[in-house]
mmCIF file of C-alpha atoms (C1' of nucleotides) in Angstrom:
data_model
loop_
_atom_site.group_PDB
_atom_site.id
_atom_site.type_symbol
_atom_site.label_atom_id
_atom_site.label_comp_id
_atom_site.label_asym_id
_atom_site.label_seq_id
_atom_site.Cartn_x
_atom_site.Cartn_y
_atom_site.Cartn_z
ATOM 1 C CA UNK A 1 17.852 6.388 -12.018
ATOM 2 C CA UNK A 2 14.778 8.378 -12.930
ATOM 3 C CA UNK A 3 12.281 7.210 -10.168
ATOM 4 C CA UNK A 4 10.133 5.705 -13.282
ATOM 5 C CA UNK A 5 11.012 4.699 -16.461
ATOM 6 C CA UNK A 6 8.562 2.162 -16.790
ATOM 7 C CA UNK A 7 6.924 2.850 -20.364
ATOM 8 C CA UNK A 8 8.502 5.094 -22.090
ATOM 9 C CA UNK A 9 11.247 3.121 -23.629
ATOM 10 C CA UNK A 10 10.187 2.847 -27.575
ATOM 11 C CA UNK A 11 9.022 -0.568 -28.612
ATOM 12 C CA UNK A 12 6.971 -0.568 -25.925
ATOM 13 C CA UNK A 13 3.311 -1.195 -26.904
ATOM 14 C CA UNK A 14 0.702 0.929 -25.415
ATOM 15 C CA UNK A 15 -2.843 1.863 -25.887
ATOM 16 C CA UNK A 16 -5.320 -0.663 -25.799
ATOM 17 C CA UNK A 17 -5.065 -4.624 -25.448
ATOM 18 C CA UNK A 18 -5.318 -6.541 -28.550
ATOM 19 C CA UNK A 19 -7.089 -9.973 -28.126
ATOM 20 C CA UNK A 20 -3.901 -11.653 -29.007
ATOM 21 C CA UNK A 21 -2.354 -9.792 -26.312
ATOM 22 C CA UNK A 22 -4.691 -10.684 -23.778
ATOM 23 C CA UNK A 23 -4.418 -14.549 -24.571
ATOM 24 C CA UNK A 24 -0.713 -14.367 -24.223
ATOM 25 C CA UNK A 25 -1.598 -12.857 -20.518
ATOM 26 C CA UNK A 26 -4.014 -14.840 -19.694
ATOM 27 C CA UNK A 27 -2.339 -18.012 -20.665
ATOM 28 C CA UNK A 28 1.010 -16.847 -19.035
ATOM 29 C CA UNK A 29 -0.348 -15.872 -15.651
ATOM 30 C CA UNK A 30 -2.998 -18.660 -15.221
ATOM 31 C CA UNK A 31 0.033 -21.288 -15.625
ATOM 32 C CA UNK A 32 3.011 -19.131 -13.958
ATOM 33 C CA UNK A 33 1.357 -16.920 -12.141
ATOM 34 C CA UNK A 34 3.029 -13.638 -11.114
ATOM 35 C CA UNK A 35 5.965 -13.162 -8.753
ATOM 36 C CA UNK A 36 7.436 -9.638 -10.484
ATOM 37 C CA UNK A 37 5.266 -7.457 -12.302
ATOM 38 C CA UNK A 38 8.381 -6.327 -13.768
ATOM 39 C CA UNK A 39 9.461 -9.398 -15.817
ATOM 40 C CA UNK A 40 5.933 -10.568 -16.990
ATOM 41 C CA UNK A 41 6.287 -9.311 -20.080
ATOM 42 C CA UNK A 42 9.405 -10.598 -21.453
ATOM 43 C CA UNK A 43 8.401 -13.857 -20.054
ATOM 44 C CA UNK A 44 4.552 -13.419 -21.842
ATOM 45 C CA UNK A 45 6.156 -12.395 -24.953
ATOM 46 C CA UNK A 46 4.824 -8.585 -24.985
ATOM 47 C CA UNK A 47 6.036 -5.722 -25.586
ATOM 48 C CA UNK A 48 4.169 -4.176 -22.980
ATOM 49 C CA UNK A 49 5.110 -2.684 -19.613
ATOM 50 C CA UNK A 50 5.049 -4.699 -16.486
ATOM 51 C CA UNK A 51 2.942 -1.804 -14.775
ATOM 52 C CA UNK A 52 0.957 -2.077 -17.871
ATOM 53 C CA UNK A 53 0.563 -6.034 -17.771
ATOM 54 C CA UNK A 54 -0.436 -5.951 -14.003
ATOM 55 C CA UNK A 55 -3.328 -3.242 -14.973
ATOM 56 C CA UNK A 56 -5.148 -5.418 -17.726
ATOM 57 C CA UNK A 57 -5.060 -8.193 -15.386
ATOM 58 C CA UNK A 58 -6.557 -6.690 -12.274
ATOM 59 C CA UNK A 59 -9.059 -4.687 -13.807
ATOM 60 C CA UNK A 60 -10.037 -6.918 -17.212
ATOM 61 C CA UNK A 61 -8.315 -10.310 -17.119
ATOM 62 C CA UNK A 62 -8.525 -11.611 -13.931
ATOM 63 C CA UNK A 63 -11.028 -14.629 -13.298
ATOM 64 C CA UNK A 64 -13.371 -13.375 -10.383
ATOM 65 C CA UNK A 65 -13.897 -10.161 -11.747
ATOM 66 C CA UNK A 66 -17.765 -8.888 -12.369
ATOM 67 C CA UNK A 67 -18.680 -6.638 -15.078
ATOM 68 C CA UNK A 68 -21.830 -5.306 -16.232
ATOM 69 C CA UNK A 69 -24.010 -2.408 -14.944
ATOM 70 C CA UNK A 70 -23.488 -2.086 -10.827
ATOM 71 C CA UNK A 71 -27.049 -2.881 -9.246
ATOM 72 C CA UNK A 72 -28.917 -0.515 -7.153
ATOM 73 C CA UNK A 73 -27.418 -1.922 -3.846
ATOM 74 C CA UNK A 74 -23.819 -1.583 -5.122
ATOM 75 C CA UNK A 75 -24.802 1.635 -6.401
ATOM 76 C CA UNK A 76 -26.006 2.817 -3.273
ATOM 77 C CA UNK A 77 -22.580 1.409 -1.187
ATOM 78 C CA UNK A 78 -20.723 3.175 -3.635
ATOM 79 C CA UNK A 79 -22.363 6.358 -2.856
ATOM 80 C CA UNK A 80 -22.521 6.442 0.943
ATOM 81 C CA UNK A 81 -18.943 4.707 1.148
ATOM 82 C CA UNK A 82 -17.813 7.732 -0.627
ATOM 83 C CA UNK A 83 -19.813 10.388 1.241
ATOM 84 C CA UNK A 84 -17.536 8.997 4.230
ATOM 85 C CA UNK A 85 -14.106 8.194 3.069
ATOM 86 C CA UNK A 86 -13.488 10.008 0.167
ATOM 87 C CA UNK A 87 -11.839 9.132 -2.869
ATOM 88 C CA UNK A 88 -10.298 6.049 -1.767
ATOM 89 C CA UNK A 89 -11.485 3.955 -4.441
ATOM 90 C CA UNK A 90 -9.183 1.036 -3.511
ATOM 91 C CA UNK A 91 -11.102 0.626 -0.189
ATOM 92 C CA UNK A 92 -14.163 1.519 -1.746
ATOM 93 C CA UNK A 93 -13.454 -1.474 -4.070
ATOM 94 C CA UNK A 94 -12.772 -3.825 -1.174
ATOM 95 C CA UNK A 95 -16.503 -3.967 0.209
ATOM 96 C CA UNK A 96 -17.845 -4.696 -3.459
ATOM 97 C CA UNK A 97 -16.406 -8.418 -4.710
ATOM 98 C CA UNK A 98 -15.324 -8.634 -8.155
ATOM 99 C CA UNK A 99 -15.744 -4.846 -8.786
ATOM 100 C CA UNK A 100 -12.063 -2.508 -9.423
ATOM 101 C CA UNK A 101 -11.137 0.673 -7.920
ATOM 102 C CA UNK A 102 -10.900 1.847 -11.433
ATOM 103 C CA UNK A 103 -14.634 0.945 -12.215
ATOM 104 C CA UNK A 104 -15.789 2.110 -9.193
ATOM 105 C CA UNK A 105 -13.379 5.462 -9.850
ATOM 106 C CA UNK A 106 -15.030 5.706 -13.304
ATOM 107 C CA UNK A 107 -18.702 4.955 -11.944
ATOM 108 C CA UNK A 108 -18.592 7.687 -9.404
ATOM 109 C CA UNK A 109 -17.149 10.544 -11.660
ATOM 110 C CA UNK A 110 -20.107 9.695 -14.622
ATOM 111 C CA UNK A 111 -22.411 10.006 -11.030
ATOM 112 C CA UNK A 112 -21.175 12.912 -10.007
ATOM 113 C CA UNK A 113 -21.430 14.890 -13.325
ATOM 114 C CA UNK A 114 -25.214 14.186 -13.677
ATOM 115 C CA UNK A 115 -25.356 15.060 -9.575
ATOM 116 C CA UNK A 116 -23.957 18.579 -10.225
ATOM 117 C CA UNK A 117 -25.990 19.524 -13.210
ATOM 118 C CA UNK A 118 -29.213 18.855 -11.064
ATOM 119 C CA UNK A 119 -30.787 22.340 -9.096
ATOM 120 C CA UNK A 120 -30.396 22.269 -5.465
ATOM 121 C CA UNK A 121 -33.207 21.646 -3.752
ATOM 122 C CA UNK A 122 -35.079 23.943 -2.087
ATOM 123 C CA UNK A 123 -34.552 22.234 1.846
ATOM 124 C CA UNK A 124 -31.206 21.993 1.125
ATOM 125 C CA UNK A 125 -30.246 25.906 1.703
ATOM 126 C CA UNK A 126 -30.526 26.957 4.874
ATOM 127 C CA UNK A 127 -30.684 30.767 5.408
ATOM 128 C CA UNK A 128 -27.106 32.067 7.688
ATOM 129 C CA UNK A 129 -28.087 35.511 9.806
ATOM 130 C CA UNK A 130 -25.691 38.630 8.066
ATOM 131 C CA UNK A 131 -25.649 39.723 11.715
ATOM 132 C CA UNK A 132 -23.087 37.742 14.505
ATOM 133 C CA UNK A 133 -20.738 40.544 16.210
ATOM 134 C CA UNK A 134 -22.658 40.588 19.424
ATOM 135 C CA UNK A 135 -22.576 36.376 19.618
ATOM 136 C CA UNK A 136 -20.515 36.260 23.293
ATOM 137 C CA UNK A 137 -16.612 34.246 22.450
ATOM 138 C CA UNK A 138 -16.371 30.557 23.309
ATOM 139 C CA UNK A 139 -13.227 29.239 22.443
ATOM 140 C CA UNK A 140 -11.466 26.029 22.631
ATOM 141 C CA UNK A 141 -10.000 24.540 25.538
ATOM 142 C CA UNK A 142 -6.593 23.105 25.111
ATOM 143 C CA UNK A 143 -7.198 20.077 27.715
ATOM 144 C CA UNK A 144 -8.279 17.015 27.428
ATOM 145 C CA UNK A 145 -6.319 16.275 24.124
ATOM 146 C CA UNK A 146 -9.331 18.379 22.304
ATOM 147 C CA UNK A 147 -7.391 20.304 20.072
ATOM 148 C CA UNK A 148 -4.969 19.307 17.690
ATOM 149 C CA UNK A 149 -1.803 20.990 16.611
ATOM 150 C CA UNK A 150 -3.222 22.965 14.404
ATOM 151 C CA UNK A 151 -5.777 24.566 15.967
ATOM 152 C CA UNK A 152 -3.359 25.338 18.909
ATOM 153 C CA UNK A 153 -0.654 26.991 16.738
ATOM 154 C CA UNK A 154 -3.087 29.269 14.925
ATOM 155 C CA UNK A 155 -5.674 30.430 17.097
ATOM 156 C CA UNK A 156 -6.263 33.448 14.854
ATOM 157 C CA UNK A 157 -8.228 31.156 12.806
ATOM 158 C CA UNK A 158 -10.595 30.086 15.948
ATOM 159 C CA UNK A 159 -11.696 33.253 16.866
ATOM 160 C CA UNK A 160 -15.234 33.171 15.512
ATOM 161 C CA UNK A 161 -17.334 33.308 18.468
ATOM 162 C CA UNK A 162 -19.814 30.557 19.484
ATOM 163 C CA UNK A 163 -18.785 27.335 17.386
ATOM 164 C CA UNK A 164 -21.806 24.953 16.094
ATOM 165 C CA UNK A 165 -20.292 21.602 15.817
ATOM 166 C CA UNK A 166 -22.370 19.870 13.084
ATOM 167 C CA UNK A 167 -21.248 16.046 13.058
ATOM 168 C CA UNK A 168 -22.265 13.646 9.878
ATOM 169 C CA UNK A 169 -23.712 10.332 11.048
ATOM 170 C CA UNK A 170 -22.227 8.071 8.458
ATOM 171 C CA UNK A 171 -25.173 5.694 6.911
ATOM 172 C CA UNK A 172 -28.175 4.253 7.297
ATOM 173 C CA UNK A 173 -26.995 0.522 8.740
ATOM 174 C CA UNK A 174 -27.322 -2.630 6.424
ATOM 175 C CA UNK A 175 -27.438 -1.406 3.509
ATOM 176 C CA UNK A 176 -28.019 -3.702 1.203
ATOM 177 C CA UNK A 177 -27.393 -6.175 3.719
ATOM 178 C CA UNK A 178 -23.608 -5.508 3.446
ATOM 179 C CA UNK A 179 -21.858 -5.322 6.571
ATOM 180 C CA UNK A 180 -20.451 -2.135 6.599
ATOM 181 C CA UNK A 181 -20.639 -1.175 10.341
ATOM 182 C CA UNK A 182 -16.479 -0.237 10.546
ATOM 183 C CA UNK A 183 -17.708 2.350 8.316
ATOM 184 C CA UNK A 184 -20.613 4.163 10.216
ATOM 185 C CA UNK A 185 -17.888 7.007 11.895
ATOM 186 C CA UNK A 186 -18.385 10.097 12.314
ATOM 187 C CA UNK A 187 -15.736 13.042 13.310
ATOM 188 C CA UNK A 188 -15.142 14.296 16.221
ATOM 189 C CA UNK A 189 -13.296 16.872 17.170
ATOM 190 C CA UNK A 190 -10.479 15.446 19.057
ATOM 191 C CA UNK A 191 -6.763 13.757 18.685
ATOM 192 C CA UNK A 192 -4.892 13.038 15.826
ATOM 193 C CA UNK A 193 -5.820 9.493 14.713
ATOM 194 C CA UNK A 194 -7.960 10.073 11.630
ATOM 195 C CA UNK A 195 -8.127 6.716 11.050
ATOM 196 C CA UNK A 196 -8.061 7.000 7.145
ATOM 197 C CA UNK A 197 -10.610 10.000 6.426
ATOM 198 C CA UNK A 198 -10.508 11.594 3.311
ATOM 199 C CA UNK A 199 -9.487 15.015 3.297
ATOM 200 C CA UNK A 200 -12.763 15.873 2.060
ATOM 201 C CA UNK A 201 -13.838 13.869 4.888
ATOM 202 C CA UNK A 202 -12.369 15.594 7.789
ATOM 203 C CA UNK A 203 -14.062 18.145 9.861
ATOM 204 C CA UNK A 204 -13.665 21.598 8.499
ATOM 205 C CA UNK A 205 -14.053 25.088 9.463
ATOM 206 C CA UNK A 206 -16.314 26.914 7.821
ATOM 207 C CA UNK A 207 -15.680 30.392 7.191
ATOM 208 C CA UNK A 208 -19.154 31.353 8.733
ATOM 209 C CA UNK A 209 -18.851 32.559 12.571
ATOM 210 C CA UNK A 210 -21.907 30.741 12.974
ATOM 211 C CA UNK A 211 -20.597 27.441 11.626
ATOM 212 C CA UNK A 212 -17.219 27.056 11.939
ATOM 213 C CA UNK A 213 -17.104 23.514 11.772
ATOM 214 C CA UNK A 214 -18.662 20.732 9.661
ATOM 215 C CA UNK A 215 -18.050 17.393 10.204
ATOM 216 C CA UNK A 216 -17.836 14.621 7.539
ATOM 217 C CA UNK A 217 -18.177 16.721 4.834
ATOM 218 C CA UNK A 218 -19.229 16.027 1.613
ATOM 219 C CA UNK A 219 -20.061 19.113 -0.803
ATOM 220 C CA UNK A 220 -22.314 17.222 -2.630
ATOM 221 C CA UNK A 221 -24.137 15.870 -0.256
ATOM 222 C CA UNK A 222 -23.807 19.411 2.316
ATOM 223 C CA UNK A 223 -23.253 22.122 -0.488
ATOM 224 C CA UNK A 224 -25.435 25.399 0.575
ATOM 225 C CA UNK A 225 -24.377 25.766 3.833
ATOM 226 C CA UNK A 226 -21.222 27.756 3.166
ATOM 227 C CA UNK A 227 -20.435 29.611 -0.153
ATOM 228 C CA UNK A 228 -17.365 27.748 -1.480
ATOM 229 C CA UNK A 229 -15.638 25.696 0.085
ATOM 230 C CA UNK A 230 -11.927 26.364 -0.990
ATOM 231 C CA UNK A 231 -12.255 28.461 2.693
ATOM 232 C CA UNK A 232 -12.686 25.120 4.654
ATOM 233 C CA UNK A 233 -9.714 24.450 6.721
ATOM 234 C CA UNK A 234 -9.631 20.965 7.224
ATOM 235 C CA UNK A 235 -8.501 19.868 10.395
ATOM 236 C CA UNK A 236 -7.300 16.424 11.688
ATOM 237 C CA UNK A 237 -10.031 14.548 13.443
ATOM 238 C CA UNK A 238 -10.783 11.389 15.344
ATOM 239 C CA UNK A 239 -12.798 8.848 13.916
ATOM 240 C CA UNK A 240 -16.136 7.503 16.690
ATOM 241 C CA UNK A 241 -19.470 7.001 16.236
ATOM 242 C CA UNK A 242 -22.972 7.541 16.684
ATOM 243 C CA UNK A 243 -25.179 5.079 17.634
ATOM 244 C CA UNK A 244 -28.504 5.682 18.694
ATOM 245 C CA UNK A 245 -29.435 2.377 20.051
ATOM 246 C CA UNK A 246 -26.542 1.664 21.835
ATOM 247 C CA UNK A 247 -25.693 -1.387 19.990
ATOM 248 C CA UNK A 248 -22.746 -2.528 18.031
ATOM 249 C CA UNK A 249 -20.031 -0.610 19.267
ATOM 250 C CA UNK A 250 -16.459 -0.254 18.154
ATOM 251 C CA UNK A 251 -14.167 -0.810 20.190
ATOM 252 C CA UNK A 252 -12.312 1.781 21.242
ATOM 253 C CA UNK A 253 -13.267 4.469 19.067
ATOM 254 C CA UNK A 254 -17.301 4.387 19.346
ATOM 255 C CA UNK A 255 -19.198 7.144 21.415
ATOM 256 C CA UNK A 256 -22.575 6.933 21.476
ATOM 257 C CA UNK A 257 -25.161 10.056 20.947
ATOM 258 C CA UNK A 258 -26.082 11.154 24.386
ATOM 259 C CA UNK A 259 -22.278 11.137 24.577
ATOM 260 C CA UNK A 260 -21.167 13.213 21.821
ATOM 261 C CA UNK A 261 -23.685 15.453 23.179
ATOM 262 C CA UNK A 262 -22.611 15.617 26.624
ATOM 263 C CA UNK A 263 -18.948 16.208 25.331
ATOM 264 C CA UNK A 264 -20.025 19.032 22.971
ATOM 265 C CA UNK A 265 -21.936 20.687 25.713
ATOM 266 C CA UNK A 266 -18.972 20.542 28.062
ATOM 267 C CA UNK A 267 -17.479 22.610 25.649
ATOM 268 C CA UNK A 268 -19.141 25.487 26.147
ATOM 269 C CA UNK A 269 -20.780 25.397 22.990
ATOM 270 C CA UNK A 270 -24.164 26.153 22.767
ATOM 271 C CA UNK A 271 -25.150 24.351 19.401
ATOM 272 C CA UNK A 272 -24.737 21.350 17.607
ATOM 273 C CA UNK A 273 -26.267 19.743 14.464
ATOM 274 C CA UNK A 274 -26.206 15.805 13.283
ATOM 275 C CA UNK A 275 -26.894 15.311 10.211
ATOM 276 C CA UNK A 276 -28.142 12.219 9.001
ATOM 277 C CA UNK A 277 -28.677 10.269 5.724
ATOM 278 C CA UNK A 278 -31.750 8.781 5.349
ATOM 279 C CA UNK A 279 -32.424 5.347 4.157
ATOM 280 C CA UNK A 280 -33.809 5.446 0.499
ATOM 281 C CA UNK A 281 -32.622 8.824 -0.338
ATOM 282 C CA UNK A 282 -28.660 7.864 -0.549
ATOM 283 C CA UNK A 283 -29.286 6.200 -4.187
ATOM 284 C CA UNK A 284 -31.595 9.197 -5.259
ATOM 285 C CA UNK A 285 -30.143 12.240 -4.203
ATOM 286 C CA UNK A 286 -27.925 11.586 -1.379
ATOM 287 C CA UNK A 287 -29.231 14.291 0.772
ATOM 288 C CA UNK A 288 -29.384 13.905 4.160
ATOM 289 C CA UNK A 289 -31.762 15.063 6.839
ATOM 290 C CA UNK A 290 -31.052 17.398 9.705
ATOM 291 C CA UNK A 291 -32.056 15.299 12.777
ATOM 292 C CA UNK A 292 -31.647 18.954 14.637
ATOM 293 C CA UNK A 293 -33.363 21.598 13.311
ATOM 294 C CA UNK A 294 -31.072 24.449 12.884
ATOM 295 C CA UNK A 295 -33.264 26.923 13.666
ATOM 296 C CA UNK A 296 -33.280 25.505 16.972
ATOM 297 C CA UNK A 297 -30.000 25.790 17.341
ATOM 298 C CA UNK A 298 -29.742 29.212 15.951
ATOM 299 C CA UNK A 299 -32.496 30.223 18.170
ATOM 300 C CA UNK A 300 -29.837 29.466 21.220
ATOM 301 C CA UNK A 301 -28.047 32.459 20.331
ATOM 302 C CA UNK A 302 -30.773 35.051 22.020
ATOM 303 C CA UNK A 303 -28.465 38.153 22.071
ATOM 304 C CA UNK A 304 -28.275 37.759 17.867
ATOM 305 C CA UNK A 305 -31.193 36.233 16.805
ATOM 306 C "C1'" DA B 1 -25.721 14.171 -43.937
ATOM 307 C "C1'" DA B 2 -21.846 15.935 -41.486
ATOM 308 C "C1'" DT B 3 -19.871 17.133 -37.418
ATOM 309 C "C1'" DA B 4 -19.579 18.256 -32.593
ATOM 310 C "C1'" DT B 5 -20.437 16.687 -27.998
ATOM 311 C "C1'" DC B 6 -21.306 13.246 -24.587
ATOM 312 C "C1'" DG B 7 -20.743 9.176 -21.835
ATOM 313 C "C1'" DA B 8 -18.800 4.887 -20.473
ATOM 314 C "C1'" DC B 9 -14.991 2.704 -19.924
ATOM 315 C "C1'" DA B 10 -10.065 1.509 -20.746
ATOM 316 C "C1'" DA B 11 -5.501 2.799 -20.088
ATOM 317 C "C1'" DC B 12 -1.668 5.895 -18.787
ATOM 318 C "C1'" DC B 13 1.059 8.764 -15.660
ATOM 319 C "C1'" DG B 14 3.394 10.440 -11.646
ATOM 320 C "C1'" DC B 15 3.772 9.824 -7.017
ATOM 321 C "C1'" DG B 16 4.614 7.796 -2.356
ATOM 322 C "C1'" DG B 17 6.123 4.225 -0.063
ATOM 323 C "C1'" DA B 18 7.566 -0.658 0.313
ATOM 324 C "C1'" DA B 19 10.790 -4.012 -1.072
ATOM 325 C "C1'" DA B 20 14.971 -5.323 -2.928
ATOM 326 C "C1'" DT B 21 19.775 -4.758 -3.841
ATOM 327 C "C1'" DA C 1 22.625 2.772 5.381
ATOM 328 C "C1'" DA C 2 21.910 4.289 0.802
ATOM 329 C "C1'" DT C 3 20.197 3.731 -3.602
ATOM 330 C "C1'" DT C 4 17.403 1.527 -7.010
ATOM 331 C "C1'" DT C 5 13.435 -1.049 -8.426
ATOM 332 C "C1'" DC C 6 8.804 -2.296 -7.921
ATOM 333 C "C1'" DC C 7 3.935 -1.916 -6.605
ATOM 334 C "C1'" DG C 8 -0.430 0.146 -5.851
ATOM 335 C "C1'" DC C 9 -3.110 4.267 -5.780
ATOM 336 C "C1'" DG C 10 -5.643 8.077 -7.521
ATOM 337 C "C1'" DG C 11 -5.855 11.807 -10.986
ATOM 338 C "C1'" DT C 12 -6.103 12.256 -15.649
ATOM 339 C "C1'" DT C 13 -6.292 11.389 -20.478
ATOM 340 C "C1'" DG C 14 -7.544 8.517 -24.479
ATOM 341 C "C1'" DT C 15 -10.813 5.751 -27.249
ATOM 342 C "C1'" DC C 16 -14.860 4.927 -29.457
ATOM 343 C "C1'" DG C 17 -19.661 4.320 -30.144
ATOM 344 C "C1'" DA C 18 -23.981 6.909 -29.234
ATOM 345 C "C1'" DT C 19 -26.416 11.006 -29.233
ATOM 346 C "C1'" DA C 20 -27.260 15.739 -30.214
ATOM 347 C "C1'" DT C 21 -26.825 19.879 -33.213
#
DNA sequence: AATATCGACAACCGCGGAAAT
DNA sequence: AATTTCCGCGGTTGTCGATAT
């Protein structure tokens, strides 16, 4: 029948949870537990929707939940968790105990309103040259698995000359002594497995010939550097790593710096650009650092420049 | 003083996919 | 194997007290 017809019978209670309501939960699940959403209710005694039952308990009812204001280190998860994956507030929630997808959900779009009302600032804007037609073509090679499917059936949208890969380097590491070294990946431009990035996430192209791609994107934390980002084409990407001391690898899916390098050089491409976050500014204003200058790389392109 | 707006948080809704029938 | 039911997720709306006009 109707994919969903949870709710919307009449007699069904909805709005918020009366006290009495919750005790009737609370009293029900702590002795029976759950098995089936579906038939808590009759079995509590509410007139309330299993879908709705199941939501008061995760988020409100539940016993090892944690409420109150998020401190500065869960704060600061929150923020550079996001800047890398995205809306996924479930997985989000996973790395801070006790705290809901919902609250984090609700937490990050209060954040982000007072984020977007703040001015730019000033370092933030880096000035694009108007002039690119005589940059010489590089395009992309086809082998090694480097290109995905969609870059190979629409090369009309890869023929900017002279790509810039810029590549996000996750997070400063230990933060707030949480372990959250799975997370430190950066995009790549490679194969298909995009190991759970955010659309937002993915690497993009840019509609500037002199930055086609960005890597890990986040506009709030990268917003000058193009004009609007409804042009971004986000493309599938492959999840690795930078690591500048070597250490802690992931299996598998880690390349290190001098790596990444090599491979973007090997390319044919004459210009890269890692950004980085910087310890202590991801609570503030979660800007990150350019541990290239730009201008260096711009200055690579001698017939334009 | 009355009312509009804001902000934090609670809850709802549709969807995709898993599980059950 | 096909269809229905259920679950969890993320976008969105609702509620209500606080703050601003």
């Amino acid at each position: 029948m109707g994919h969903h017809s949870c709710c919307n019978q009449q007699k069904v209670k909805r709005g918020l949870w009366s006290p009495e309501e919750d005790q009737k939960l609370i009293r029900y699940i702590t002795t029976n537990g759950y098995s089936s959403w579906s038939d808590v209710p009759d079995k509590a005694g509410l007139q309330r929707c299993g879908k709705s039952c199941r939501l008061r308990w995760i988020n409100y009812l539940r016993p090892d939940i944690r409420r109150g204001r998020f401190s500065k280190e869960e704060e600061e998860l929150i923020i550079s968790l996001h800047g890398i994956v995205g809306n996924r507030w479930a997985h989000i929630a996973t790395h801070l105990p006790g705290r809901t997808d919902n609250e984090i959900k609700n937490y990050w779009n209060s954040w982000i309103k007072k984020e977007i009302r703040k001015p730019p600032t000033p370092q933030m804007t880096v000035p694009l040259p108007t002039t690119v037609e005589l940059l010489p073509p590089c395009y992309f090679s086809d082998q090694q698995g480097v290109l995905n499917q969609d870059l190979t059936m629409n090369p009309a949208m890869f023929s900017s000359p002279c790509p810039i890969f810029m590549f996000e380097n996750g997070l400063v590491a230990g933060i707030g002594g949480v372990n959250v070294q799975e997370e430190l990946v950066v995009p790549k431009i490679a194969g298909l497995n995009s190991n759970g990035w955010h659309t937002n996430s993915h690497l993009v192209q840019t509609p500037s010939p002199l930055l086609p791609f960005m890597g890990g994107v986040d506009s709030n934390y990268f917003p000058p550097l193009v004009d609007n980002m409804e042009n971004m084409m986000p493309l599938e990407v492959q999840s690795c790593r930078i690591d500048e001391d070597g250490g802690d690898q992931i299996a598998g899916e880690c390349i290190e710096r001098q790596q990444l390098i090599e491979w973007v050089e090997s390319q044919g491409c004459p210009g890269f650009l890692i950004w980085e976050h910087v310890e202590g500014q991801l609570g503030g204003q979660g800007i990150p650092s350019a541990s290239s200058n730009i201008e260096a790389v711009l200055a690579s392109y001698p017939s334009s420049l």
